[in-house]
Amino acid sequence: MAKCTTKMLEYENQMFLDLFHEDGLIITARGLGIERILLNFLKLYCDPANLVLVLNVSSQEEEYLVEQLEQTGVTPLPKVITNEYSTNERHSIYMQGGVLFVTSRILVVDMLTERLPIDLVTGILVYKAHKIVESCQEAFIMRLYRQKNKTGFVKAFSDSPQSFTVGFCHVERVMKNLFVRKLYLWPRFHASVVSFLDTHKPDVVELHLQLTPSMVACQTALLDLINACVKELKRCNPGLDTDEITVENAIGKSFEQIIRLQLDPVWHQLGAKTRQLVADLKTLRLILQHLTQYDCVSFYNIVNSIRTSERTFGQNSGWLFLDSADSLFAHARERVYGSSQKAKKVKTDKTKSSAENQEPILEECPKWKALGEVLKEIEEENQNADPSIGPGRVLIAADDDRTCNQIKEYLCDGGHSLLMRLFIKAQAVKAAGQTKPDAAPAESYKGKAKGKGKSVKSAGKAETKGTTSEVTLTQMLDEHKDDMPQQDQAKDSSEPIAASSSDGYFGVLKSPVTILHPLHGCSDVHGLTRTLNDVKPQFVVLYDADMVFVRQLEVYKASHPGVPLRVYFLMYTGSVEEQKYLTTLRKEKEAFEMLIREKATMVIPEERDGKMVDDPYLSRDTTAANATVNTRKGGIQKETDVQQKIIVDMREFRSELPSLIHRRGIDIEPVTIDVGDYILTPDICVERKSVSDLIGSLNSGRLYNQCVSMSRYYKRPVLLIEFDPSKPFALQFNKYISSEISIQDVTSRLALLTLHFQKLRILWCPSPYATAELFEELKVGRSQPDAAAAMAITAESQVGQDSEKYSHTSKDLLLKMPGINSKNYYRIMNKVENLAELLTLSEDTIGEILGSANNAKSLWDFLHSEHKRTESAVSGGSKASTSKGWKGYKRKR
């Protein structure tokens, strides 16, 4: 494995020094290497004399950072604290010092239980700071940290400037949650970045390719259809803010996020046509991606499947009947069968079937030919390369794993053979009567092991009609290896490639040595960076344009000035692909310009860093400024305020609610409890459910058992149904409620739940903020809960002396009878041996036992009235049950 270098570049030194001297939030352009800055801070603080906490880092990023520090010889290495450590072990690790990666949930609990000495913490490093909102766990940690530590540092990192443009003063609110006063902005157009990277430019060769006439016609038709759907969406919803819903944004990857942001809160109010338009836009964007990303057979399969699907045909919003749709279908067909097939738009089934059975004219992607020419040029240069440097390796970066697999097959098998195999398999699938013809080509990409080939099997008659002989990719590689000169084979075997990335395709070609790696959808977020450092390619082919990887190549070249690097940039001129890349650059530039203006006008108070003793932002008093105050105190003794407390289950710290409860001035005590999630008072137990969790619990029956336990051990069991504030505050939409009552409906099951558990109360809250406010109101004037008592209650435990004598089944049976309630049922169970004896007692005797003549009359009348036997009643067995005592039902333990 190649050794990592932590030597910072000139502008990185300036970033590091700015943030080191004064706490703040640094926002860099994507791809400039924000992780390199964080890595150097970790290297600086990896000392037992420090105690530095790192927040908001995923497990993959932790592994990458620790690996890089290990390669540079840093000791001691950072430790990763997970739930595998016990509480005593975590306390011991905290006292040892150093850099610690801690999950937010564990750190919150350790701070609240004082296992972590907060006053001894040297500082906190916050990664991906754009995700720090007021209600998240990281903001809760920062608030607890600043309440008890006024001297430690806070340094925050982010490389997503566009995230700070959403909402009102988002960057200022994030800085407020982080308790920092300084904002450092480092866009790509920063003078220091531009001047340094311009002196270490890689050799760039831009290849502007032309789309074929059929591809241009398909692209034009798809853009017309997307434009028609966008216009119809705006017409149907004039009240929505549709400024961001444009054709330009529709071709970008963030369009679904824009749609979700606009429509999710009012989704239940939208009509069926609007919902179908959103679905159609998603379909058209998928087709547009297939046009430039994949081969003509896959493109025709997905277009044809939409046209032939009765469900899609019947539910579409009308775009299938436009002239542009006809043009799309005709030209997609033309790419496979040739131009002679577009003479007529409407044909009989007989003519169409005969046309499809003829020999296809498969159109190859223009990028395939350009890629082959580039590799041939590189191979020629390697033959004349400097012996001291040796032949250069090639790294090909494509958009996703499917594209990489397709390129690999093209390089090993040839374009026509690949397309012919995909065409034959699609025809075989169609002949077999499958409903998804696009599944066949997808299998040929996703079903292959990386770095290895599998045999491709043809089915049925299609195999006999094929004109090309089928061989496996492994056989092709072996044949290619046999054709290589013995010297090349020896040289290649003596220089193995370190394959630290699991997403790469290594050893695709031996001359030149070629590696494929996807840009997106990788299992390792740093896989591409690992591959660059391990392979050290002299030639990089950007099969698909990506802004982040372009900048990573710039940083790589500047970090390795002595290594030659040439970048081949493949892009379709005048295509959606080119527009998408330019739009990404423009949006980031606009985001930084907005942040620069906001920074110039931002007013930051001096107490923002939270180091003042009486910082108002750290105050937990939620009394309103306009609250009524009683000034007529006279000689009345002042009441001592009792500190409110809520017991919270450990598993609930994944949610936002504990943070908001603490913010309202209520202490929270984290413990592990089996019954309930929140204990507000000794009598009130709350089980919190999100809407999805509620539906799952009702289906599995888990909620019933939870309600049984809460009703058994607490006087006021509560079911809290908490909604997502970004989603509609509705359990079911009116149009979905059936006129017939069904046990499968959520509302029907909730009704049965409330009928069975009469003490159960249901609370509906639109957001965690409303829940925290409601909890505060429920605790007014009530005693505080006891954590020891709450922990002692388990789903199998018994409460009270009488519970040891009698089973809960007997109690539930008595409580169903008239005149028996929760206050008098123990009197019957203590005085009467069994149900048979109860039947022999007089009304007066029952009245003496119950202490109420009315209750006694209700029970006596019920026991001695004639009841009609139902058809489903089972004869016999009743005598045995009536003679068996209450104790006979005692539960086995």
PDB file of N, CA and C in Angstrom, residues 367-440:
ATOM      1  N   LYS A 367     -18.753   7.507 -27.299  1.00  0.00           N
ATOM      2  CA  LYS A 367     -17.677   7.518 -26.306  1.00  0.00           C
ATOM      3  C   LYS A 367     -16.852   6.240 -26.349  1.00  0.00           C
ATOM      4  N   TRP A 368     -17.463   5.138 -26.781  1.00  0.00           N
ATOM      5  CA  TRP A 368     -16.706   3.886 -26.838  1.00  0.00           C
ATOM      6  C   TRP A 368     -15.560   3.995 -27.837  1.00  0.00           C
ATOM      7  N   LYS A 369     -15.885   4.531 -28.999  1.00  0.00           N
ATOM      8  CA  LYS A 369     -14.850   4.672 -30.027  1.00  0.00           C
ATOM      9  C   LYS A 369     -13.757   5.635 -29.568  1.00  0.00           C
ATOM     10  N   ALA A 370     -14.172   6.756 -28.949  1.00  0.00           N
ATOM     11  CA  ALA A 370     -13.191   7.731 -28.465  1.00  0.00           C
ATOM     12  C   ALA A 370     -12.313   7.124 -27.374  1.00  0.00           C
ATOM     13  N   LEU A 371     -12.916   6.310 -26.499  1.00  0.00           N
ATOM     14  CA  LEU A 371     -12.151   5.663 -25.434  1.00  0.00           C
ATOM     15  C   LEU A 371     -11.125   4.690 -26.014  1.00  0.00           C
ATOM     16  N   GLY A 372     -11.532   3.948 -27.027  1.00  0.00           N
ATOM     17  CA  GLY A 372     -10.590   3.031 -27.670  1.00  0.00           C
ATOM     18  C   GLY A 372      -9.420   3.766 -28.302  1.00  0.00           C
ATOM     19  N   GLU A 373      -9.686   4.914 -28.930  1.00  0.00           N
ATOM     20  CA  GLU A 373      -8.608   5.694 -29.544  1.00  0.00           C
ATOM     21  C   GLU A 373      -7.672   6.260 -28.485  1.00  0.00           C
ATOM     22  N   VAL A 374      -8.233   6.691 -27.369  1.00  0.00           N
ATOM     23  CA  VAL A 374      -7.397   7.233 -26.288  1.00  0.00           C
ATOM     24  C   VAL A 374      -6.466   6.149 -25.743  1.00  0.00           C
ATOM     25  N   LEU A 375      -6.998   4.953 -25.499  1.00  0.00           N
ATOM     26  CA  LEU A 375      -6.171   3.864 -24.976  1.00  0.00           C
ATOM     27  C   LEU A 375      -5.097   3.449 -25.973  1.00  0.00           C
ATOM     28  N   LYS A 376      -5.434   3.507 -27.255  1.00  0.00           N
ATOM     29  CA  LYS A 376      -4.435   3.185 -28.274  1.00  0.00           C
ATOM     30  C   LYS A 376      -3.317   4.227 -28.282  1.00  0.00           C
ATOM     31  N   GLU A 377      -3.687   5.495 -28.123  1.00  0.00           N
ATOM     32  CA  GLU A 377      -2.686   6.567 -28.065  1.00  0.00           C
ATOM     33  C   GLU A 377      -1.795   6.404 -26.840  1.00  0.00           C
ATOM     34  N   ILE A 378      -2.410   6.028 -25.703  1.00  0.00           N
ATOM     35  CA  ILE A 378      -1.622   5.835 -24.480  1.00  0.00           C
ATOM     36  C   ILE A 378      -0.663   4.659 -24.645  1.00  0.00           C
ATOM     37  N   GLU A 379      -1.125   3.603 -25.295  1.00  0.00           N
ATOM     38  CA  GLU A 379      -0.272   2.429 -25.497  1.00  0.00           C
ATOM     39  C   GLU A 379       0.936   2.783 -26.351  1.00  0.00           C
ATOM     40  N   GLU A 380       0.732   3.606 -27.379  1.00  0.00           N
ATOM     41  CA  GLU A 380       1.845   4.020 -28.232  1.00  0.00           C
ATOM     42  C   GLU A 380       2.835   4.878 -27.440  1.00  0.00           C
ATOM     43  N   GLU A 381       2.319   5.760 -26.573  1.00  0.00           N
ATOM     44  CA  GLU A 381       3.210   6.600 -25.766  1.00  0.00           C
ATOM     45  C   GLU A 381       3.997   5.761 -24.773  1.00  0.00           C
ATOM     46  N   ASN A 382       3.358   4.715 -24.236  1.00  0.00           N
ATOM     47  CA  ASN A 382       4.063   3.869 -23.273  1.00  0.00           C
ATOM     48  C   ASN A 382       5.224   3.118 -23.913  1.00  0.00           C
ATOM     49  N   GLN A 383       5.090   2.818 -25.187  1.00  0.00           N
ATOM     50  CA  GLN A 383       6.176   2.129 -25.879  1.00  0.00           C
ATOM     51  C   GLN A 383       7.406   3.005 -26.016  1.00  0.00           C
ATOM     52  N   ASN A 384       7.171   4.318 -26.074  1.00  0.00           N
ATOM     53  CA  ASN A 384       8.279   5.275 -26.190  1.00  0.00           C
ATOM     54  C   ASN A 384       8.531   6.013 -24.877  1.00  0.00           C
ATOM     55  N   ALA A 385       8.064   5.436 -23.760  1.00  0.00           N
ATOM     56  CA  ALA A 385       8.174   6.131 -22.479  1.00  0.00           C
ATOM     57  C   ALA A 385       9.604   6.105 -21.965  1.00  0.00           C
ATOM     58  N   ASP A 386       9.893   7.024 -21.062  1.00  0.00           N
ATOM     59  CA  ASP A 386      11.204   7.114 -20.428  1.00  0.00           C
ATOM     60  C   ASP A 386      11.421   5.867 -19.565  1.00  0.00           C
ATOM     61  N   PRO A 387      12.513   5.151 -19.745  1.00  0.00           N
ATOM     62  CA  PRO A 387      12.736   3.923 -18.951  1.00  0.00           C
ATOM     63  C   PRO A 387      12.773   4.180 -17.452  1.00  0.00           C
ATOM     64  N   SER A 388      13.209   5.382 -17.049  1.00  0.00           N
ATOM     65  CA  SER A 388      13.273   5.682 -15.608  1.00  0.00           C
ATOM     66  C   SER A 388      11.879   5.792 -14.987  1.00  0.00           C
ATOM     67  N   ILE A 389      10.925   6.210 -15.796  1.00  0.00           N
ATOM     68  CA  ILE A 389       9.552   6.353 -15.297  1.00  0.00           C
ATOM     69  C   ILE A 389       8.752   5.089 -15.540  1.00  0.00           C
ATOM     70  N   GLY A 390       8.938   4.458 -16.685  1.00  0.00           N
ATOM     71  CA  GLY A 390       8.218   3.245 -17.014  1.00  0.00           C
ATOM     72  C   GLY A 390       6.881   3.560 -17.646  1.00  0.00           C
ATOM     73  N   PRO A 391       6.203   2.524 -18.142  1.00  0.00           N
ATOM     74  CA  PRO A 391       4.890   2.743 -18.772  1.00  0.00           C
ATOM     75  C   PRO A 391       3.868   3.215 -17.746  1.00  0.00           C
ATOM     76  N   GLY A 392       3.036   4.154 -18.180  1.00  0.00           N
ATOM     77  CA  GLY A 392       2.056   4.729 -17.269  1.00  0.00           C
ATOM     78  C   GLY A 392       0.781   3.897 -17.174  1.00  0.00           C
ATOM     79  N   ARG A 393       0.203   3.898 -15.989  1.00  0.00           N
ATOM     80  CA  ARG A 393      -1.063   3.215 -15.770  1.00  0.00           C
ATOM     81  C   ARG A 393      -2.218   4.149 -16.097  1.00  0.00           C
ATOM     82  N   VAL A 394      -3.359   3.532 -16.387  1.00  0.00           N
ATOM     83  CA  VAL A 394      -4.540   4.292 -16.810  1.00  0.00           C
ATOM     84  C   VAL A 394      -5.663   4.068 -15.799  1.00  0.00           C
ATOM     85  N   LEU A 395      -6.281   5.140 -15.349  1.00  0.00           N
ATOM     86  CA  LEU A 395      -7.459   5.079 -14.492  1.00  0.00           C
ATOM     87  C   LEU A 395      -8.642   5.660 -15.256  1.00  0.00           C
ATOM     88  N   ILE A 396      -9.671   4.859 -15.443  1.00  0.00           N
ATOM     89  CA  ILE A 396     -10.891   5.310 -16.118  1.00  0.00           C
ATOM     90  C   ILE A 396     -11.969   5.487 -15.059  1.00  0.00           C
ATOM     91  N   ALA A 397     -12.510   6.691 -14.931  1.00  0.00           N
ATOM     92  CA  ALA A 397     -13.554   6.996 -13.942  1.00  0.00           C
ATOM     93  C   ALA A 397     -14.878   7.197 -14.668  1.00  0.00           C
ATOM     94  N   ALA A 398     -15.857   6.370 -14.344  1.00  0.00           N
ATOM     95  CA  ALA A 398     -17.197   6.459 -14.934  1.00  0.00           C
ATOM     96  C   ALA A 398     -18.220   6.731 -13.838  1.00  0.00           C
ATOM     97  N   ASP A 399     -19.445   7.024 -14.239  1.00  0.00           N
ATOM     98  CA  ASP A 399     -20.442   7.519 -13.300  1.00  0.00           C
ATOM     99  C   ASP A 399     -20.804   6.502 -12.227  1.00  0.00           C
ATOM    100  N   ASP A 400     -21.125   5.267 -12.630  1.00  0.00           N
ATOM    101  CA  ASP A 400     -21.596   4.286 -11.665  1.00  0.00           C
ATOM    102  C   ASP A 400     -21.024   2.914 -11.994  1.00  0.00           C
ATOM    103  N   ASP A 401     -21.371   1.960 -11.162  1.00  0.00           N
ATOM    104  CA  ASP A 401     -20.833   0.610 -11.306  1.00  0.00           C
ATOM    105  C   ASP A 401     -21.305  -0.054 -12.596  1.00  0.00           C
ATOM    106  N   ARG A 402     -22.537   0.210 -12.995  1.00  0.00           N
ATOM    107  CA  ARG A 402     -23.070  -0.394 -14.214  1.00  0.00           C
ATOM    108  C   ARG A 402     -22.309   0.098 -15.448  1.00  0.00           C
ATOM    109  N   THR A 403     -21.996   1.383 -15.470  1.00  0.00           N
ATOM    110  CA  THR A 403     -21.215   1.928 -16.587  1.00  0.00           C
ATOM    111  C   THR A 403     -19.817   1.327 -16.623  1.00  0.00           C
ATOM    112  N   CYS A 404     -19.193   1.179 -15.454  1.00  0.00           N
ATOM    113  CA  CYS A 404     -17.857   0.575 -15.406  1.00  0.00           C
ATOM    114  C   CYS A 404     -17.891  -0.856 -15.932  1.00  0.00           C
ATOM    115  N   ASN A 405     -18.917  -1.588 -15.557  1.00  0.00           N
ATOM    116  CA  ASN A 405     -19.027  -2.966 -16.023  1.00  0.00           C
ATOM    117  C   ASN A 405     -19.189  -3.020 -17.539  1.00  0.00           C
ATOM    118  N   GLN A 406     -19.961  -2.078 -18.075  1.00  0.00           N
ATOM    119  CA  GLN A 406     -20.187  -2.039 -19.521  1.00  0.00           C
ATOM    120  C   GLN A 406     -18.899  -1.668 -20.257  1.00  0.00           C
ATOM    121  N   ILE A 407     -18.141  -0.718 -19.726  1.00  0.00           N
ATOM    122  CA  ILE A 407     -16.865  -0.345 -20.340  1.00  0.00           C
ATOM    123  C   ILE A 407     -15.897  -1.527 -20.306  1.00  0.00           C
ATOM    124  N   LYS A 408     -15.892  -2.238 -19.198  1.00  0.00           N
ATOM    125  CA  LYS A 408     -15.015  -3.405 -19.087  1.00  0.00           C
ATOM    126  C   LYS A 408     -15.354  -4.442 -20.160  1.00  0.00           C
ATOM    127  N   GLU A 409     -16.646  -4.708 -20.360  1.00  0.00           N
ATOM    128  CA  GLU A 409     -17.046  -5.670 -21.380  1.00  0.00           C
ATOM    129  C   GLU A 409     -16.674  -5.172 -22.778  1.00  0.00           C
ATOM    130  N   TYR A 410     -16.808  -3.859 -22.991  1.00  0.00           N
ATOM    131  CA  TYR A 410     -16.452  -3.306 -24.298  1.00  0.00           C
ATOM    132  C   TYR A 410     -14.955  -3.477 -24.563  1.00  0.00           C
ATOM    133  N   LEU A 411     -14.128  -3.172 -23.568  1.00  0.00           N
ATOM    134  CA  LEU A 411     -12.681  -3.261 -23.761  1.00  0.00           C
ATOM    135  C   LEU A 411     -12.224  -4.705 -23.959  1.00  0.00           C
ATOM    136  N   CYS A 412     -12.919  -5.635 -23.312  1.00  0.00           N
ATOM    137  CA  CYS A 412     -12.507  -7.034 -23.408  1.00  0.00           C
ATOM    138  C   CYS A 412     -13.155  -7.769 -24.583  1.00  0.00           C
ATOM    139  N   ASP A 413     -14.334  -7.299 -25.005  1.00  0.00           N
ATOM    140  CA  ASP A 413     -15.139  -8.072 -25.940  1.00  0.00           C
ATOM    141  C   ASP A 413     -15.393  -7.360 -27.254  1.00  0.00           C
ATOM    142  N   GLY A 414     -15.273  -6.039 -27.270  1.00  0.00           N
ATOM    143  CA  GLY A 414     -15.614  -5.294 -28.470  1.00  0.00           C
ATOM    144  C   GLY A 414     -17.041  -4.791 -28.445  1.00  0.00           C
ATOM    145  N   GLY A 415     -17.285  -3.677 -29.136  1.00  0.00           N
ATOM    146  CA  GLY A 415     -18.591  -3.035 -29.076  1.00  0.00           C
ATOM    147  C   GLY A 415     -19.699  -3.842 -29.717  1.00  0.00           C
ATOM    148  N   HIS A 416     -19.466  -4.325 -30.938  1.00  0.00           N
ATOM    149  CA  HIS A 416     -20.532  -5.031 -31.656  1.00  0.00           C
ATOM    150  C   HIS A 416     -20.897  -6.340 -30.965  1.00  0.00           C
ATOM    151  N   SER A 417     -19.913  -7.061 -30.480  1.00  0.00           N
ATOM    152  CA  SER A 417     -20.182  -8.320 -29.786  1.00  0.00           C
ATOM    153  C   SER A 417     -20.986  -8.085 -28.520  1.00  0.00           C
ATOM    154  N   LEU A 418     -20.634  -7.028 -27.786  1.00  0.00           N
ATOM    155  CA  LEU A 418     -21.379  -6.696 -26.570  1.00  0.00           C
ATOM    156  C   LEU A 418     -22.830  -6.347 -26.889  1.00  0.00           C
ATOM    157  N   LEU A 419     -23.052  -5.476 -27.874  1.00  0.00           N
ATOM    158  CA  LEU A 419     -24.415  -5.075 -28.227  1.00  0.00           C
ATOM    159  C   LEU A 419     -25.214  -6.261 -28.763  1.00  0.00           C
ATOM    160  N   MET A 420     -24.560  -7.116 -29.541  1.00  0.00           N
ATOM    161  CA  MET A 420     -25.261  -8.267 -30.087  1.00  0.00           C
ATOM    162  C   MET A 420     -25.700  -9.217 -28.981  1.00  0.00           C
ATOM    163  N   ARG A 421     -24.842  -9.408 -28.000  1.00  0.00           N
ATOM    164  CA  ARG A 421     -25.207 -10.283 -26.895  1.00  0.00           C
ATOM    165  C   ARG A 421     -26.369  -9.699 -26.086  1.00  0.00           C
ATOM    166  N   LEU A 422     -26.345  -8.399 -25.847  1.00  0.00           N
ATOM    167  CA  LEU A 422     -27.442  -7.764 -25.129  1.00  0.00           C
ATOM    168  C   LEU A 422     -28.740  -7.848 -25.928  1.00  0.00           C
ATOM    169  N   PHE A 423     -28.639  -7.674 -27.251  1.00  0.00           N
ATOM    170  CA  PHE A 423     -29.824  -7.735 -28.099  1.00  0.00           C
ATOM    171  C   PHE A 423     -30.420  -9.145 -28.095  1.00  0.00           C
ATOM    172  N   ILE A 424     -29.564 -10.166 -28.223  1.00  0.00           N
ATOM    173  CA  ILE A 424     -30.059 -11.548 -28.242  1.00  0.00           C
ATOM    174  C   ILE A 424     -30.722 -11.896 -26.916  1.00  0.00           C
ATOM    175  N   LYS A 425     -30.115 -11.451 -25.828  1.00  0.00           N
ATOM    176  CA  LYS A 425     -30.695 -11.763 -24.525  1.00  0.00           C
ATOM    177  C   LYS A 425     -32.024 -11.030 -24.324  1.00  0.00           C
ATOM    178  N   ALA A 426     -32.109  -9.787 -24.797  1.00  0.00           N
ATOM    179  CA  ALA A 426     -33.380  -9.054 -24.693  1.00  0.00           C
ATOM    180  C   ALA A 426     -34.467  -9.732 -25.513  1.00  0.00           C
ATOM    181  N   GLN A 427     -34.114 -10.229 -26.697  1.00  0.00           N
ATOM    182  CA  GLN A 427     -35.096 -10.941 -27.522  1.00  0.00           C
ATOM    183  C   GLN A 427     -35.536 -12.241 -26.859  1.00  0.00           C
ATOM    184  N   ALA A 428     -34.587 -12.926 -26.213  1.00  0.00           N
ATOM    185  CA  ALA A 428     -34.933 -14.172 -25.526  1.00  0.00           C
ATOM    186  C   ALA A 428     -35.865 -13.906 -24.350  1.00  0.00           C
ATOM    187  N   VAL A 429     -35.605 -12.835 -23.636  1.00  0.00           N
ATOM    188  CA  VAL A 429     -36.479 -12.477 -22.514  1.00  0.00           C
ATOM    189  C   VAL A 429     -37.868 -12.130 -23.013  1.00  0.00           C
ATOM    190  N   LYS A 430     -37.914 -11.406 -24.123  1.00  0.00           N
ATOM    191  CA  LYS A 430     -39.220 -11.038 -24.694  1.00  0.00           C
ATOM    192  C   LYS A 430     -39.968 -12.271 -25.169  1.00  0.00           C
ATOM    193  N   ALA A 431     -39.245 -13.215 -25.759  1.00  0.00           N
ATOM    194  CA  ALA A 431     -39.885 -14.442 -26.232  1.00  0.00           C
ATOM    195  C   ALA A 431     -40.395 -15.286 -25.077  1.00  0.00           C
ATOM    196  N   ALA A 432     -39.724 -15.201 -23.941  1.00  0.00           N
ATOM    197  CA  ALA A 432     -40.146 -15.974 -22.773  1.00  0.00           C
ATOM    198  C   ALA A 432     -41.365 -15.366 -22.092  1.00  0.00           C
ATOM    199  N   GLY A 433     -41.749 -14.173 -22.527  1.00  0.00           N
ATOM    200  CA  GLY A 433     -42.962 -13.553 -21.994  1.00  0.00           C
ATOM    201  C   GLY A 433     -42.778 -12.789 -20.710  1.00  0.00           C
ATOM    202  N   GLN A 434     -41.541 -12.414 -20.379  1.00  0.00           N
ATOM    203  CA  GLN A 434     -41.341 -11.632 -19.170  1.00  0.00           C
ATOM    204  C   GLN A 434     -41.821 -10.216 -19.400  1.00  0.00           C
ATOM    205  N   THR A 435     -42.235  -9.584 -18.311  1.00  0.00           N
ATOM    206  CA  THR A 435     -42.839  -8.257 -18.414  1.00  0.00           C
ATOM    207  C   THR A 435     -41.830  -7.140 -18.295  1.00  0.00           C
ATOM    208  N   LYS A 436     -40.579  -7.465 -17.929  1.00  0.00           N
ATOM    209  CA  LYS A 436     -39.579  -6.413 -17.741  1.00  0.00           C
ATOM    210  C   LYS A 436     -38.396  -6.689 -18.651  1.00  0.00           C
ATOM    211  N   PRO A 437     -38.439  -6.240 -19.887  1.00  0.00           N
ATOM    212  CA  PRO A 437     -37.321  -6.504 -20.785  1.00  0.00           C
ATOM    213  C   PRO A 437     -36.041  -5.818 -20.382  1.00  0.00           C
ATOM    214  N   ASP A 438     -36.114  -4.787 -19.544  1.00  0.00           N
ATOM    215  CA  ASP A 438     -34.886  -4.088 -19.156  1.00  0.00           C
ATOM    216  C   ASP A 438     -34.111  -4.853 -18.098  1.00  0.00           C
ATOM    217  N   ALA A 439     -34.750  -5.923 -17.547  1.00  0.00           N
ATOM    218  CA  ALA A 439     -34.053  -6.681 -16.513  1.00  0.00           C
ATOM    219  C   ALA A 439     -32.876  -7.451 -17.074  1.00  0.00           C
ATOM    220  N   ALA A 440     -32.975  -7.858 -18.356  1.00  0.00           N
ATOM    221  CA  ALA A 440     -31.904  -8.670 -18.949  1.00  0.00           C
ATOM    222  C   ALA A 440     -30.589  -7.915 -19.042  1.00  0.00           C
TER     223      ALA A 440
END
